[in-house]
Coordinates of C-alpha atoms and ligand atoms in Angstrom, one line a residue:
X1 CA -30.9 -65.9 60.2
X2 CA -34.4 -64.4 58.7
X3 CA -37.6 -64.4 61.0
X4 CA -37.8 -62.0 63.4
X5 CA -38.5 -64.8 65.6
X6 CA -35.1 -66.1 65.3
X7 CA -33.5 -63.1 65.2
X8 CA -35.0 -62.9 68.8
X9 CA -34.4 -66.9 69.5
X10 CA -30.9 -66.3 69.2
X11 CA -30.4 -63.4 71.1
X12 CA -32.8 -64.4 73.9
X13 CA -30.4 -68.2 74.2
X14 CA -27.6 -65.5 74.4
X15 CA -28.5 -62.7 76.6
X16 CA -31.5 -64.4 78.5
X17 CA -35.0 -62.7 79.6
X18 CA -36.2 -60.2 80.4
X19 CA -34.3 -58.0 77.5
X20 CA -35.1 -56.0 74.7
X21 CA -33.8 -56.9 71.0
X22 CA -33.8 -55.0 67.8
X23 CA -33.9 -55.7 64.7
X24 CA -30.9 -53.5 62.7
X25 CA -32.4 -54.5 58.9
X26 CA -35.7 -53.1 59.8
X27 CA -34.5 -50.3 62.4
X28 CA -32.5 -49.0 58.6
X29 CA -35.4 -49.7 56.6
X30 CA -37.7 -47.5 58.3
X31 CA -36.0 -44.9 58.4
X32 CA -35.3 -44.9 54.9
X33 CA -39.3 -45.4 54.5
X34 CA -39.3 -41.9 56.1
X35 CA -36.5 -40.4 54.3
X36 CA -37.5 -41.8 50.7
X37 CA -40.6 -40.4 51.8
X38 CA -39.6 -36.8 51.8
X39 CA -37.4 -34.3 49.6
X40 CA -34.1 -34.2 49.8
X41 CA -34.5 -30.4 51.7
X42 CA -35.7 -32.0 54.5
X43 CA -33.1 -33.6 56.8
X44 CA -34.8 -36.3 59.3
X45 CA -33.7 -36.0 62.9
X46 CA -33.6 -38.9 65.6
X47 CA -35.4 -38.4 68.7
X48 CA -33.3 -39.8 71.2
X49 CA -35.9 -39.5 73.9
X50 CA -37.9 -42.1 72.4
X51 CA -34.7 -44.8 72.6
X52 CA -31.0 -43.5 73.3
X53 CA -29.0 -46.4 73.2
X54 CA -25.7 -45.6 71.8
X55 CA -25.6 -48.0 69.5
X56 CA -29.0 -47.6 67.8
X57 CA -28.7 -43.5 67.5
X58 CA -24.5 -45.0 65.7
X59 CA -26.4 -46.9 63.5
X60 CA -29.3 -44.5 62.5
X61 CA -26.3 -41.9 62.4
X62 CA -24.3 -44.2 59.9
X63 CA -27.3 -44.1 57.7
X64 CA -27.3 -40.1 58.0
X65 CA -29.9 -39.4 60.7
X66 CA -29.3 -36.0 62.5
X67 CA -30.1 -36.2 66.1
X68 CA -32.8 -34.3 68.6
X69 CA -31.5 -34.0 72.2
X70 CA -33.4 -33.0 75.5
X71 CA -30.6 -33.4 77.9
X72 CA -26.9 -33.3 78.6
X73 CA -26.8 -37.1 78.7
X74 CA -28.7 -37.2 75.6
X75 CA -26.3 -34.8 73.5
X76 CA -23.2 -37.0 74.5
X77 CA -25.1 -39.7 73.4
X78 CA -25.2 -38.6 70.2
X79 CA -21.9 -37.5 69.7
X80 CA -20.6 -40.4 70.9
X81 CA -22.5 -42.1 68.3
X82 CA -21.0 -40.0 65.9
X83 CA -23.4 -37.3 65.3
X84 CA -21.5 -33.5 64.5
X85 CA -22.3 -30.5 66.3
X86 CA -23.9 -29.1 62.9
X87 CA -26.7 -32.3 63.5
X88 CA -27.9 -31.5 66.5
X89 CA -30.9 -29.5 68.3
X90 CA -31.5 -29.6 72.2
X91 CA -35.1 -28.9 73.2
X92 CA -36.6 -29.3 76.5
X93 CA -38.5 -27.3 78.8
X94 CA -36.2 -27.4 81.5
X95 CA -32.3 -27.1 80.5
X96 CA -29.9 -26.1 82.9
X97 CA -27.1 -23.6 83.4
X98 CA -24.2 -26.1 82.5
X99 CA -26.0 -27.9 79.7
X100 CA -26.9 -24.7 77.9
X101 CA -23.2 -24.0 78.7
X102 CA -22.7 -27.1 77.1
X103 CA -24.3 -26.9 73.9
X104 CA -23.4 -23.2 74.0
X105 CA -19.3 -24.6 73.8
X106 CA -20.0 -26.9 71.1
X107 CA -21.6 -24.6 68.3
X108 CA -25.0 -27.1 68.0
X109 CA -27.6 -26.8 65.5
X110 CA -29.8 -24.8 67.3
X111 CA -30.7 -24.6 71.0
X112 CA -34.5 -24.7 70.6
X113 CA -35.8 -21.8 73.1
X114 CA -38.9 -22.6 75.3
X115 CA -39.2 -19.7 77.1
X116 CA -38.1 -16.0 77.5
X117 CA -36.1 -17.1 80.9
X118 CA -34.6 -19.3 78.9
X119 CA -33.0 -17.3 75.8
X120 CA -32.7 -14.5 78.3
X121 CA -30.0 -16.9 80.5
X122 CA -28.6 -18.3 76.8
X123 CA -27.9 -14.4 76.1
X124 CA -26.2 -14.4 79.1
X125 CA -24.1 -17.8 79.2
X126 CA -23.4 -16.7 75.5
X127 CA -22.2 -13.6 76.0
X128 CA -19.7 -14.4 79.6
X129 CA -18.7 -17.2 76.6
X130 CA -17.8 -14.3 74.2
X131 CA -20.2 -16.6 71.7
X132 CA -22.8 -15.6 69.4
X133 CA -25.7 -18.5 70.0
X134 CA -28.0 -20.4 67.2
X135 CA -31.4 -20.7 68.5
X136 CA -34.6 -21.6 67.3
X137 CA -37.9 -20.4 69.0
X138 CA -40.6 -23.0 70.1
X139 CA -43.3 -21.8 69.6
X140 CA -46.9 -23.4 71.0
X141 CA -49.1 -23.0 68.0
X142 CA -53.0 -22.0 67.8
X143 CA -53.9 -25.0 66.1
X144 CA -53.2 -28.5 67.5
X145 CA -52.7 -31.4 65.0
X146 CA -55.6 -34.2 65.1
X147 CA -55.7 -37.5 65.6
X148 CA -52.6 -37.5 68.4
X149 CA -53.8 -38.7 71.3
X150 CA -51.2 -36.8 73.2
X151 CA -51.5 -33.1 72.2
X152 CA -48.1 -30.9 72.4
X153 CA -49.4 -27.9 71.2
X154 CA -52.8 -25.9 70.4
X155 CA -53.7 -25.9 74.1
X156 CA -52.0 -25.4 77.6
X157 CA -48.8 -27.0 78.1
X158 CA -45.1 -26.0 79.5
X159 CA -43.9 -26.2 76.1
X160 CA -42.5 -23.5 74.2
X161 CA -44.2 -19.7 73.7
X162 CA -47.7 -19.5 72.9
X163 CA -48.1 -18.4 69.1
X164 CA -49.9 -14.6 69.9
X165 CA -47.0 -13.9 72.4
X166 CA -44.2 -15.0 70.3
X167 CA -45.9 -13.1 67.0
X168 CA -46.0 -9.9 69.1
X169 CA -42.3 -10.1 70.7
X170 CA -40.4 -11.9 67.9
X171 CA -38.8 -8.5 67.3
X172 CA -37.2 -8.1 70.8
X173 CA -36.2 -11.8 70.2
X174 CA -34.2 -10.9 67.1
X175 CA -32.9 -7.8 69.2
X176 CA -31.5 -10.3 72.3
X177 CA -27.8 -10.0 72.5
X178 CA -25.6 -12.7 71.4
X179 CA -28.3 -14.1 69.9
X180 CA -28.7 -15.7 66.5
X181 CA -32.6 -16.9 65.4
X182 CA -32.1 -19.4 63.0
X183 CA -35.9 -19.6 62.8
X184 CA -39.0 -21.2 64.9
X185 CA -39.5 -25.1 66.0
X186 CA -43.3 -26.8 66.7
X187 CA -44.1 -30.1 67.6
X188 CA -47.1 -30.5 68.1
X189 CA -48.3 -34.2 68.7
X190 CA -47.4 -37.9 68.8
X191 CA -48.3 -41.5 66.6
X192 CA -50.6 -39.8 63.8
X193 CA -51.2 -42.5 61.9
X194 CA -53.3 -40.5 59.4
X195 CA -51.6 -38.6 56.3
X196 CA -53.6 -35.7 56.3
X197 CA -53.3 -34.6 59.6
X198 CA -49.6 -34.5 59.3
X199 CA -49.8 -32.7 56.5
X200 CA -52.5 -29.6 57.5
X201 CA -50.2 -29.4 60.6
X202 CA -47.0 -29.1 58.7
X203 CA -48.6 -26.4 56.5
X204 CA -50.0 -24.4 59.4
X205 CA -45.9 -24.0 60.9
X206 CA -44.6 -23.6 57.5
X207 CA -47.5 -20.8 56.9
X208 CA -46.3 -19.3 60.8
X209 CA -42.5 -19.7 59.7
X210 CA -43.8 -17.5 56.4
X211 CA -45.8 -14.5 58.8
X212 CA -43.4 -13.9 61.1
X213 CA -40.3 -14.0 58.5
X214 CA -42.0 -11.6 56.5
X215 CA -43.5 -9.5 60.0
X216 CA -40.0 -8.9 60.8
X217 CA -38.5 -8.9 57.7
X218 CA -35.6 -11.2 58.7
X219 CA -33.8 -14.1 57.0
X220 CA -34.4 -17.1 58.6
X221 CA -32.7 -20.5 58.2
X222 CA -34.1 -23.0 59.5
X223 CA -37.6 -24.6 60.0
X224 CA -38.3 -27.2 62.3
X225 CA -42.2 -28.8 61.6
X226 CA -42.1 -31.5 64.5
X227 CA -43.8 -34.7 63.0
X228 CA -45.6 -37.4 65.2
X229 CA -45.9 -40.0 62.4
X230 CA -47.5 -43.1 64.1
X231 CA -47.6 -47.2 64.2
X232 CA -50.5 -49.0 65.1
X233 CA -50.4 -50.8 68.0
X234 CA -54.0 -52.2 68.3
X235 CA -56.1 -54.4 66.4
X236 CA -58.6 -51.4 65.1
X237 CA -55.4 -49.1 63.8
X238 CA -54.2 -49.2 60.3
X239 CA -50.5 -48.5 59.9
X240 CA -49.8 -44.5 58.3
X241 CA -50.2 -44.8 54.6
X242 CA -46.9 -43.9 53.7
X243 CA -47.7 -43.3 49.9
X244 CA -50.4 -41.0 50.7
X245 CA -47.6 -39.1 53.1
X246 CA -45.0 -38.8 50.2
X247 CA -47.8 -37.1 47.8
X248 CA -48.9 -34.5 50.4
X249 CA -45.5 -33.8 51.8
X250 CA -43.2 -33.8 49.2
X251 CA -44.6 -30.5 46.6
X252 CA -45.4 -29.0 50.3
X253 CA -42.1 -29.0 51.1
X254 CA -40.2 -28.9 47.5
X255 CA -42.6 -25.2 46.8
X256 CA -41.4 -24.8 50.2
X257 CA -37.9 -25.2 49.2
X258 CA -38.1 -23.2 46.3
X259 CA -39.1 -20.1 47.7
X260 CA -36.8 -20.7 51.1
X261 CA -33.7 -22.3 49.6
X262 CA -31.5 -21.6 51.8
X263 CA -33.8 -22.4 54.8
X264 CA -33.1 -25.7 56.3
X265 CA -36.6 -27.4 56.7
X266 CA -36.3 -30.1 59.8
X267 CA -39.0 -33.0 60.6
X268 CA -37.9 -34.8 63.7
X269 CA -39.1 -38.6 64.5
X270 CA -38.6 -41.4 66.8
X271 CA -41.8 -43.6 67.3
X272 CA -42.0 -44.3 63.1
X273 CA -38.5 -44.9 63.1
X274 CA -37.8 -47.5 65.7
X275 CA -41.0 -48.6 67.2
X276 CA -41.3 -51.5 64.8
X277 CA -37.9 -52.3 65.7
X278 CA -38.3 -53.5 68.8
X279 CA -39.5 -56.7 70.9
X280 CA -39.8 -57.0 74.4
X281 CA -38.7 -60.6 75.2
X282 CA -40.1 -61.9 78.7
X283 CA -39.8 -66.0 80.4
X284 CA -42.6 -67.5 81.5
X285 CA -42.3 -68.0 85.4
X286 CA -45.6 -70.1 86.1
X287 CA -48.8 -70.6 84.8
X288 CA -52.1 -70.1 87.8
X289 CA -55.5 -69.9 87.8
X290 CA -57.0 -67.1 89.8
X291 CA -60.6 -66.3 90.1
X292 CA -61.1 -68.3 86.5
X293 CA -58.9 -66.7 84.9
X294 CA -55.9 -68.3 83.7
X295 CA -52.4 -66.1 84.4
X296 CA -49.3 -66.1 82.5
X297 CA -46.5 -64.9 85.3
X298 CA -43.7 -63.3 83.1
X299 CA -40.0 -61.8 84.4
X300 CA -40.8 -58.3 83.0
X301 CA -43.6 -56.5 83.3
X302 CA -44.4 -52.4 83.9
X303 CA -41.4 -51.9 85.2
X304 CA -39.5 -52.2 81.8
X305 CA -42.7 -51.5 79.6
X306 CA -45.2 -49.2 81.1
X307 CA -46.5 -48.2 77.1
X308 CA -47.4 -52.2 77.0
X309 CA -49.1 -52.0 80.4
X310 CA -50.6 -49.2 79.6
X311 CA -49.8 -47.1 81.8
X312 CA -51.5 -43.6 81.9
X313 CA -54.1 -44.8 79.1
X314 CA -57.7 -44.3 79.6
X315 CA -58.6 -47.2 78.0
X316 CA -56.0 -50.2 78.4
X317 CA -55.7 -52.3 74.9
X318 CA -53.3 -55.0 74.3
X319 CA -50.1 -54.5 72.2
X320 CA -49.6 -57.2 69.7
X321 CA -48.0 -60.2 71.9
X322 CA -46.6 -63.9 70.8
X323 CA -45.4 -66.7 72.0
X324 CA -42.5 -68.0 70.2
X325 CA -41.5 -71.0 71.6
X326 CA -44.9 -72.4 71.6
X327 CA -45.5 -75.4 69.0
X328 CA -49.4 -74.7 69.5
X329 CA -51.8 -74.6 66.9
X330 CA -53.1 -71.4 65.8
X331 CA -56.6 -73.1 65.4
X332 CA -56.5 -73.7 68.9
X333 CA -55.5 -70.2 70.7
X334 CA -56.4 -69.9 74.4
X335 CA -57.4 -66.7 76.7
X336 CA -55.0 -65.9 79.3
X337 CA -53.8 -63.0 81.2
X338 CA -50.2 -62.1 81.1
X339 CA -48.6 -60.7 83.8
X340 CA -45.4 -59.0 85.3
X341 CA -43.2 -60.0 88.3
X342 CA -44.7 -56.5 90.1
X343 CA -46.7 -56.9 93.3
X344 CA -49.4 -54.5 91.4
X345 CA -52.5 -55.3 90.0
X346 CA -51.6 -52.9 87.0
X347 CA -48.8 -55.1 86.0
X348 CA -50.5 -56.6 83.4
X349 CA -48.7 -56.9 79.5
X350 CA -52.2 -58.7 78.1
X351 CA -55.5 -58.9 79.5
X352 CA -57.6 -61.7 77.7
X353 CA -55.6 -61.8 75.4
X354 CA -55.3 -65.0 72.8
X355 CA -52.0 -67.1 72.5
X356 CA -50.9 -70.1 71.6
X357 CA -50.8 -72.8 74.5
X358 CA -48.1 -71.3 76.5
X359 CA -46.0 -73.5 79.2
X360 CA -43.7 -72.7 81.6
X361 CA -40.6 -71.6 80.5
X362 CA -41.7 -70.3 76.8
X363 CA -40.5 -66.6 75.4
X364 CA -43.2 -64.3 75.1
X365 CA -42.6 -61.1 72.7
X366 CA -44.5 -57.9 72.6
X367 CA -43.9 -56.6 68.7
X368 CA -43.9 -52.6 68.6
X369 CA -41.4 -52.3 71.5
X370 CA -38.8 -49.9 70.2
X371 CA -40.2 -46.8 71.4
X372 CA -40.7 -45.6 74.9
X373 CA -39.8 -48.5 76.1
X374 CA -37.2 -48.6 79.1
X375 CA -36.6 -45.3 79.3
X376 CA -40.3 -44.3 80.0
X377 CA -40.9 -47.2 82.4
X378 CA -40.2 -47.6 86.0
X379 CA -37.5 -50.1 86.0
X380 CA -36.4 -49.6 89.6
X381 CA -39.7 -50.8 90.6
X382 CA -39.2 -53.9 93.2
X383 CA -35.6 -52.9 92.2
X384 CA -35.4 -54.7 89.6
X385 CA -33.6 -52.9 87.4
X386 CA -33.2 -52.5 84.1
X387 CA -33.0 -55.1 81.1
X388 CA -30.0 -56.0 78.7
X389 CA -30.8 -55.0 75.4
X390 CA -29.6 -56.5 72.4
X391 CA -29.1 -55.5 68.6
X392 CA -29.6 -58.3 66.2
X393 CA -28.4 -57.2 63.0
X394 CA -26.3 -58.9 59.6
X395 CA -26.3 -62.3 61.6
X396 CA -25.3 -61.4 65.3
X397 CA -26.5 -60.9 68.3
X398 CA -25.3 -57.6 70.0
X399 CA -25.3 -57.1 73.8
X400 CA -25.7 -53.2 73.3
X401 CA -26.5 -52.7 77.1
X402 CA -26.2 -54.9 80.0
X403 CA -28.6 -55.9 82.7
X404 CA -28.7 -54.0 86.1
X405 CA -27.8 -56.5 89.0
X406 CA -28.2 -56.1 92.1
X407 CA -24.4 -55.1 92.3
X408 CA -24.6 -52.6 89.7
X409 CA -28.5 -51.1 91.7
X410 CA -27.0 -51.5 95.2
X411 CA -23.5 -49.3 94.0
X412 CA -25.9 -46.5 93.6
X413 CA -27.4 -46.6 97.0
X414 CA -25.7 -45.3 100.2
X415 CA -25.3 -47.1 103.1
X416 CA -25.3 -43.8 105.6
X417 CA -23.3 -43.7 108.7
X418 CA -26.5 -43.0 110.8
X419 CA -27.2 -43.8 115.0
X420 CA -28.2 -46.9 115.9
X421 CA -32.1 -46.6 115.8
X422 CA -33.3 -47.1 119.5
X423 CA -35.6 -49.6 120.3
X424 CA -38.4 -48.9 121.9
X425 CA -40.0 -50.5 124.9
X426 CA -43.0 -52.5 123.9
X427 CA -46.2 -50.0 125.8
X428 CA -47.4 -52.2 128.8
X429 CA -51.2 -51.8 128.6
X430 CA -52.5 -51.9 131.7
X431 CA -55.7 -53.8 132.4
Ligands
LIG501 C1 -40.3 -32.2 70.7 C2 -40.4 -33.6 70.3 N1 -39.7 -34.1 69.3 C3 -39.8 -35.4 68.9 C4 -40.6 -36.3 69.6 C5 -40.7 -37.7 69.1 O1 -42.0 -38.0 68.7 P1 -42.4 -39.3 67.9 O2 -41.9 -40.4 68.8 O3 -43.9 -39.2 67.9 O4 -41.8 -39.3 66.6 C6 -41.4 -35.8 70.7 C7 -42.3 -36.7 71.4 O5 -42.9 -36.4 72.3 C8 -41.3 -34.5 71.1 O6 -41.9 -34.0 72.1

């Protein structure tokens, strides 16, 4: 088995639409793009926001990814695909009691601090524990990172302290009982596709990682510089030049190194790693025309892609889209609009967008699927649910999460004891 398309043939005869598939070869081979990309001092950890599934974060794992929780469910995850305590950081703006408790019991990492509630209540957990705790502080820089589209840090948001704040109380920090700083973590923006940019913003936090160490005068061990290396989705993006990256990045980080050795320097990543990966697989349904334009009605839609719909964009642009099954001729491609199953005018995957003549019943892939995908869509919508998804890799097909039914939707539901609802006479208008 070689092309991607039937890689995705194969699993799409096995598991059916709507799913998504991923490809294992190139899922390992972009991470290692990353990791040969960067010194050995830096150690690469998963995002498992940006796709969880058990079996992908086992596999990234296997190839000696650390992982980068922001929940409870997400730190099982990875220790269930076989990540170590030691490889893991939990971040998140809003962790609870009992997964702070949590993290606390197992030793992780670092607990990456967001706010002063927070590493007062870890002071606390820790110390009912009888545990010292290993945190990092976030910290929302002065200087935001160009060319993300979504901006983390360098203006208002709920994440982390803000730099001024965290300069000026950094000692009371170090003073917090039952506290351990390992050092400070920013992230401050997502798909940079341009070299530079990651570059001046990793120098800016390893220059704040320098200021405060030296401020304080206290050994730090770890460094955690975010990342937000991109893909390009759309026609007008070039992909990140990873060459370019590996000449800025690695004497950053190797004179880095060699003044900090024993500081552990962290660059976390999810959208370069996997995004390419993935392919949203989708049926054709039927075939209309509507107002002269011709629609394409697919079985997924919004509801398991909301990035491809895009959702919360300003301006809507088309991921790239094929139709596989489609013996068309290139030299002949035809406009259509290709739609979800979702009774909302937003649930649209491509808008004039060219394919090859497309009939009922053909598979219809959108490329650059791995990241965001499920997990950031609203797959109860029309409840639905959510779709299988399946790992091709060395020559299988692997069902790596089964399809919702409307078994598995409806067991979630309730069926309250309540009163019978009264009906109400119909009002007798008079004349
Ligand atoms: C703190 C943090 N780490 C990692 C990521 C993953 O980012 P990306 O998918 O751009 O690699 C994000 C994304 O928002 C994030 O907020």
């Amino acid at each position: 088995m070689n092309t991607y398309k039937e890689k995705i043939m194969a699993a799409v005869q096995k598991y059916g639409t709507p799913s998504y598939i991923y490809d294992g070869e190139k899922l390992v081979d972009n991470y290692f793009n990353l990791r040969n990309a960067l010194p050995h001092c830096v150690d690469v950890f998963y995002a498992l926001k940006v796709n969880p599934n058990t079996s992908l974060v086992k596999l990234l794992r296997s190839n000696g990814a650390c992982t980068e929780v922001c929940s409870l469910t997400e730190m099982e995850i990875a220790l269930r695909a076989g990540s170590v305590p030691e490889d893991i950081i939990f971040l998140g703006p809003c962790k609870k009691d009992y997964e702070l408790k949590r993290a606390i019991e197992l030793g992780i990492y670092a607990l990456v601090v967001e706010s002063e509630d927070e590493l007062k209540r870890i002071s606390q957990i820790s110390k009912a524990l009888g545990k010292t705790t290993n945190i990092a502080i976030r910290i929302n820089p002065d200087f935001s990172a160009d060319g993300s589209p979504w901006k983390m840090g360098g203006r208002p948001t709920h994440f982390g302290i803000e730099e001024a704040r965290a300069v000026e109380r950094f000692g009371d920090y170090l003073n917090t009982d039952n506290i351990h700083i390992r050092g400070i973590h920013v992230y401050n923006g997502t798909n940079i596709l341009d070299a530079l940019s990651v570059y001046k913003n990793t120098k800016y936090i390893l220059g704040l990682y320098e200021k405060i160490r030296k401020m304080y005068n206290c050994t730090f061990s770890m460094v955690d510089v975010g990342g937000g290396m991109g893909i390009p989705y759309f026609a007008n993006q070039s992909a990140l030049n990873i060459e370019k990256f590996k000449e800025l990045m690695y004497p950053l980080f190797t004179a880095f190194n060699y003044k900090y050795p024993d500081t552990r320097i962290i660059m976390e990543s999810g959208r370069f790693i996997i995004g390419t990966a993935g392919y949203y697989a989708v049926s054709v349904n039927n075939i209309k025309v509507n107002h002269g334009k011709t629609f394409i009605v697919t079985d997924g839609g919004t509801n398991h892609h909301s990035a491809a719909a895009g959702t919360g964009r300003v301006v809507r642009r088309n991921f790239p889209m094929e139709n596989i099954s489609s013996d068309g001729s290139i030299d002949n491609l035809k406009e259509y609009q290709v739609s979800g199953p979702l009774c909302s005018p937003d649930d649209i995957l491509g808008r004039n967008i060219h394919l090859k003549e497309t009939k009922k019943n053909d598979t219809i892939v959108i490329k650059y699927s791995g990241a965001y995908g499920s997990t950031s869509s609203p797959g109860l919508f029309h409840s639905h649910g959510f779709p299988a998804e399946v790992l091709s890799y060395k020559n299988e097909s692997i069902l790596i999460r089964k399809k919702d039914t409307a078994e598995t939707i409806m067991s979630r539901h309730i069926n309250a004891d309540l009163e019978p609802i009264p009906i109400l006479e119909p009002l007798k208008i008079s004349e």
